[in-house]
PDB file of C-alpha atoms in Angstrom:
ATOM      1  CA  MET A 145      -0.450   0.443   0.099  1.00  0.00           C
ATOM      2  CA  SER A 146       1.401   3.472  -1.200  1.00  0.00           C
ATOM      3  CA  LYS A 147       2.364   5.683   2.332  1.00  0.00           C
ATOM      4  CA  LEU A 148       2.065   9.346   2.438  1.00  0.00           C
ATOM      5  CA  GLU A 149       3.827  11.678   4.566  1.00  0.00           C
ATOM      6  CA  HIS A 150       2.434  15.323   4.847  1.00  0.00           C
ATOM      7  CA  HIS A 151       5.367  17.123   6.360  1.00  0.00           C
ATOM      8  CA  ARG A 152       4.456  20.720   7.966  1.00  0.00           C
ATOM      9  CA  PRO A 153       7.883  22.075   8.383  1.00  0.00           C
ATOM     10  CA  SER A 154       8.965  24.715  10.729  1.00  0.00           C
ATOM     11  CA  GLY A 155       8.792  28.043   9.645  1.00  0.00           C
ATOM     12  CA  LEU A 156       6.962  27.545   7.205  1.00  0.00           C
ATOM     13  CA  HIS A 157       2.920  29.147   7.218  1.00  0.00           C
ATOM     14  CA  HIS A 158       0.337  26.722   7.939  1.00  0.00           C
ATOM     15  CA  ASN A 159      -2.641  27.250   5.570  1.00  0.00           C
ATOM     16  CA  PRO A 160      -5.659  23.760   5.568  1.00  0.00           C
ATOM     17  CA  ALA A 161      -6.281  24.210   2.297  1.00  0.00           C
ATOM     18  CA  TYR A 162      -3.266  22.874   1.058  1.00  0.00           C
ATOM     19  CA  SER A 163       0.314  20.643   2.221  1.00  0.00           C
ATOM     20  CA  HIS A 164       4.174  22.184   1.830  1.00  0.00           C
ATOM     21  CA  VAL A 165       5.640  18.639   1.596  1.00  0.00           C
ATOM     22  CA  VAL A 166       4.067  15.655   1.039  1.00  0.00           C
ATOM     23  CA  VAL A 167       6.819  11.781   1.168  1.00  0.00           C
ATOM     24  CA  ALA A 168       5.386   9.208  -1.265  1.00  0.00           C
ATOM     25  CA  SER A 169       6.497   6.127  -1.137  1.00  0.00           C
ATOM     26  CA  GLY A 170       4.855   3.470  -3.457  1.00  0.00           C
ATOM     27  CA  ALA A 171       4.680   1.342  -6.164  1.00  0.00           C
ATOM     28  CA  ARG A 172       3.453   3.030  -9.110  1.00  0.00           C
ATOM     29  CA  THR A 173       3.305   7.244 -10.160  1.00  0.00           C
ATOM     30  CA  ILE A 174       0.378   8.176 -12.287  1.00  0.00           C
ATOM     31  CA  TYR A 175       0.434  11.592 -13.973  1.00  0.00           C
ATOM     32  CA  ILE A 176      -3.000  13.400 -15.155  1.00  0.00           C
ATOM     33  CA  SER A 177      -2.575  15.832 -18.319  1.00  0.00           C
ATOM     34  CA  GLY A 178      -4.395  19.321 -16.852  1.00  0.00           C
ATOM     35  CA  GLN A 179      -8.381  18.520 -16.956  1.00  0.00           C
ATOM     36  CA  VAL A 180     -10.862  21.842 -17.410  1.00  0.00           C
ATOM     37  CA  SER A 181     -14.381  21.428 -17.873  1.00  0.00           C
ATOM     38  CA  VAL A 182     -15.834  19.893 -20.352  1.00  0.00           C
ATOM     39  CA  ASP A 183     -18.872  16.748 -20.184  1.00  0.00           C
ATOM     40  CA  GLU A 184     -17.628  13.776 -21.982  1.00  0.00           C
ATOM     41  CA  GLU A 185     -19.636  14.691 -25.073  1.00  0.00           C
ATOM     42  CA  GLY A 186     -16.866  17.425 -25.008  1.00  0.00           C
ATOM     43  CA  ARG A 187     -18.706  20.345 -23.983  1.00  0.00           C
ATOM     44  CA  VAL A 188     -18.261  23.306 -21.785  1.00  0.00           C
ATOM     45  CA  VAL A 189     -20.095  23.136 -18.027  1.00  0.00           C
ATOM     46  CA  GLY A 190     -20.442  26.138 -16.309  1.00  0.00           C
ATOM     47  CA  PRO A 191     -19.578  28.602 -18.841  1.00  0.00           C
ATOM     48  CA  GLY A 192     -18.588  32.024 -17.493  1.00  0.00           C
ATOM     49  CA  GLU A 193     -18.979  29.913 -14.089  1.00  0.00           C
ATOM     50  CA  LEU A 194     -15.633  29.563 -11.941  1.00  0.00           C
ATOM     51  CA  ALA A 195     -16.753  27.124  -9.160  1.00  0.00           C
ATOM     52  CA  ALA A 196     -19.011  25.791 -11.930  1.00  0.00           C
ATOM     53  CA  GLN A 197     -15.771  24.921 -13.741  1.00  0.00           C
ATOM     54  CA  THR A 198     -13.229  23.693 -10.994  1.00  0.00           C
ATOM     55  CA  THR A 199     -15.522  21.284  -9.504  1.00  0.00           C
ATOM     56  CA  GLN A 200     -16.106  19.681 -13.379  1.00  0.00           C
ATOM     57  CA  VAL A 201     -12.851  19.890 -13.327  1.00  0.00           C
ATOM     58  CA  MET A 202     -12.317  17.835  -9.923  1.00  0.00           C
ATOM     59  CA  THR A 203     -14.877  14.824 -11.388  1.00  0.00           C
ATOM     60  CA  ASN A 204     -13.028  14.792 -14.381  1.00  0.00           C
ATOM     61  CA  LEU A 205      -9.399  14.754 -12.066  1.00  0.00           C
ATOM     62  CA  GLY A 206     -11.118  12.004 -10.107  1.00  0.00           C
ATOM     63  CA  LEU A 207     -12.788  10.114 -13.312  1.00  0.00           C
ATOM     64  CA  ALA A 208     -10.015  10.211 -14.185  1.00  0.00           C
ATOM     65  CA  LEU A 209      -8.134   8.953 -11.050  1.00  0.00           C
ATOM     66  CA  LYS A 210     -10.244   5.534 -11.598  1.00  0.00           C
ATOM     67  CA  ALA A 211      -9.229   4.119 -14.568  1.00  0.00           C
ATOM     68  CA  ALA A 212      -5.317   4.523 -12.838  1.00  0.00           C
ATOM     69  CA  GLY A 213      -7.141   2.726  -9.447  1.00  0.00           C
ATOM     70  CA  ALA A 214      -6.656   5.098  -7.510  1.00  0.00           C
ATOM     71  CA  SER A 215      -8.336   7.771  -5.141  1.00  0.00           C
ATOM     72  CA  TYR A 216      -7.798  11.648  -4.471  1.00  0.00           C
ATOM     73  CA  SER A 217      -6.510  10.229  -1.465  1.00  0.00           C
ATOM     74  CA  ASN A 218      -3.945   8.901  -3.492  1.00  0.00           C
ATOM     75  CA  ILE A 219      -3.145  12.622  -5.427  1.00  0.00           C
ATOM     76  CA  VAL A 220      -0.055  13.631  -3.952  1.00  0.00           C
ATOM     77  CA  LYS A 221       0.652  17.332  -6.140  1.00  0.00           C
ATOM     78  CA  ILE A 222      -2.296  19.502  -8.163  1.00  0.00           C
ATOM     79  CA  THR A 223      -1.004  22.516  -9.891  1.00  0.00           C
ATOM     80  CA  THR A 224      -4.608  24.639 -11.324  1.00  0.00           C
ATOM     81  CA  PHE A 225      -4.024  27.081 -13.992  1.00  0.00           C
ATOM     82  CA  VAL A 226      -6.691  30.404 -13.747  1.00  0.00           C
ATOM     83  CA  VAL A 227      -7.221  32.500 -16.090  1.00  0.00           C
ATOM     84  CA  GLY A 228      -6.754  36.023 -15.440  1.00  0.00           C
ATOM     85  CA  TYR A 229      -6.049  35.075 -11.532  1.00  0.00           C
ATOM     86  CA  LYS A 230      -6.750  37.623  -8.844  1.00  0.00           C
ATOM     87  CA  PRO A 231      -6.528  36.613  -5.644  1.00  0.00           C
ATOM     88  CA  GLU A 232      -9.849  36.983  -4.569  1.00  0.00           C
ATOM     89  CA  LEU A 233     -10.928  34.399  -7.043  1.00  0.00           C
ATOM     90  CA  ARG A 234      -8.746  32.460  -3.993  1.00  0.00           C
ATOM     91  CA  PRO A 235     -11.528  31.251  -2.338  1.00  0.00           C
ATOM     92  CA  ILE A 236     -14.206  31.189  -4.848  1.00  0.00           C
ATOM     93  CA  ILE A 237     -11.915  27.709  -6.221  1.00  0.00           C
ATOM     94  CA  GLY A 238     -10.831  26.628  -2.688  1.00  0.00           C
ATOM     95  CA  LYS A 239     -14.153  26.305  -1.869  1.00  0.00           C
ATOM     96  CA  ALA A 240     -14.874  23.856  -4.779  1.00  0.00           C
ATOM     97  CA  ARG A 241     -11.909  22.058  -4.525  1.00  0.00           C
ATOM     98  CA  GLY A 242     -12.495  21.152  -1.015  1.00  0.00           C
ATOM     99  CA  LYS A 243     -15.098  19.590  -1.459  1.00  0.00           C
ATOM    100  CA  PHE A 244     -13.047  16.926  -2.733  1.00  0.00           C
ATOM    101  CA  PHE A 245     -10.292  16.617  -0.042  1.00  0.00           C
ATOM    102  CA  GLU A 246     -13.000  16.919   2.890  1.00  0.00           C
ATOM    103  CA  GLY A 247     -11.329  14.593   5.802  1.00  0.00           C
ATOM    104  CA  MET A 248      -8.284  13.600   4.225  1.00  0.00           C
ATOM    105  CA  GLU A 249      -4.731  15.506   4.565  1.00  0.00           C
ATOM    106  CA  PRO A 250      -4.634  17.481   1.451  1.00  0.00           C
ATOM    107  CA  PRO A 251      -1.664  17.448  -1.263  1.00  0.00           C
ATOM    108  CA  ALA A 252       0.800  19.917  -2.335  1.00  0.00           C
ATOM    109  CA  SER A 253      -0.027  21.988  -4.505  1.00  0.00           C
ATOM    110  CA  THR A 254       0.577  25.274  -6.245  1.00  0.00           C
ATOM    111  CA  LEU A 255      -1.591  28.039  -7.711  1.00  0.00           C
ATOM    112  CA  VAL A 256      -0.824  30.034 -11.675  1.00  0.00           C
ATOM    113  CA  GLY A 257      -2.670  31.858 -12.983  1.00  0.00           C
ATOM    114  CA  VAL A 258      -2.611  32.763 -16.964  1.00  0.00           C
ATOM    115  CA  THR A 259      -3.718  35.143 -19.583  1.00  0.00           C
ATOM    116  CA  ALA A 260      -5.286  32.198 -21.719  1.00  0.00           C
ATOM    117  CA  LEU A 261      -5.608  28.036 -21.787  1.00  0.00           C
ATOM    118  CA  ALA A 262      -5.917  25.917 -25.171  1.00  0.00           C
ATOM    119  CA  ALA A 263      -9.783  27.630 -25.554  1.00  0.00           C
ATOM    120  CA  PRO A 264     -11.505  30.083 -24.919  1.00  0.00           C
ATOM    121  CA  GLU A 265     -14.126  29.132 -22.504  1.00  0.00           C
ATOM    122  CA  TRP A 266     -12.164  27.565 -20.327  1.00  0.00           C
ATOM    123  CA  LEU A 267     -11.045  29.372 -16.852  1.00  0.00           C
ATOM    124  CA  ILE A 268      -9.541  26.795 -14.982  1.00  0.00           C
ATOM    125  CA  GLU A 269      -7.073  23.879 -15.318  1.00  0.00           C
ATOM    126  CA  ILE A 270      -5.858  21.285 -12.664  1.00  0.00           C
ATOM    127  CA  GLU A 271      -2.860  18.267 -13.644  1.00  0.00           C
ATOM    128  CA  ALA A 272      -1.934  16.072 -11.157  1.00  0.00           C
ATOM    129  CA  VAL A 273       0.370  13.666  -9.914  1.00  0.00           C
ATOM    130  CA  ALA A 274      -0.708  10.366  -7.373  1.00  0.00           C
ATOM    131  CA  VAL A 275       1.469   7.568  -6.468  1.00  0.00           C
ATOM    132  CA  VAL A 276       0.179   4.277  -5.846  1.00  0.00           C
ATOM    133  CA  ASP A 277       1.132   0.438  -4.722  1.00  0.00           C
TER     134      ASP A 277
END
């Protein structure tokens, strides 16, 4: 069984939304491409709505994880790309994303503001790395 250790280094601010350090041991590493807010048919879910798009992105990550025999609890690192990022968007993203990590230590996380994603309708894209046995 894979093992994840979440460290809270002395001297770094503790933020409950993410872990600064995650040490993973396991036999398989899973790399999930950036997921965007589209359904199985390729239709945009939640046009213009960051919260709805974040929820769809996280749902899509869950489907990708399941296909690889993993779950949200196996994620060690996520990178979030947000179009036109402003600090006031962070709580919207955090609330939508946080539901998927309830009851577990959150993964290491990076949030990056970008000018655009591959399609103009997409507001957010999230990629993940997971470790399982």
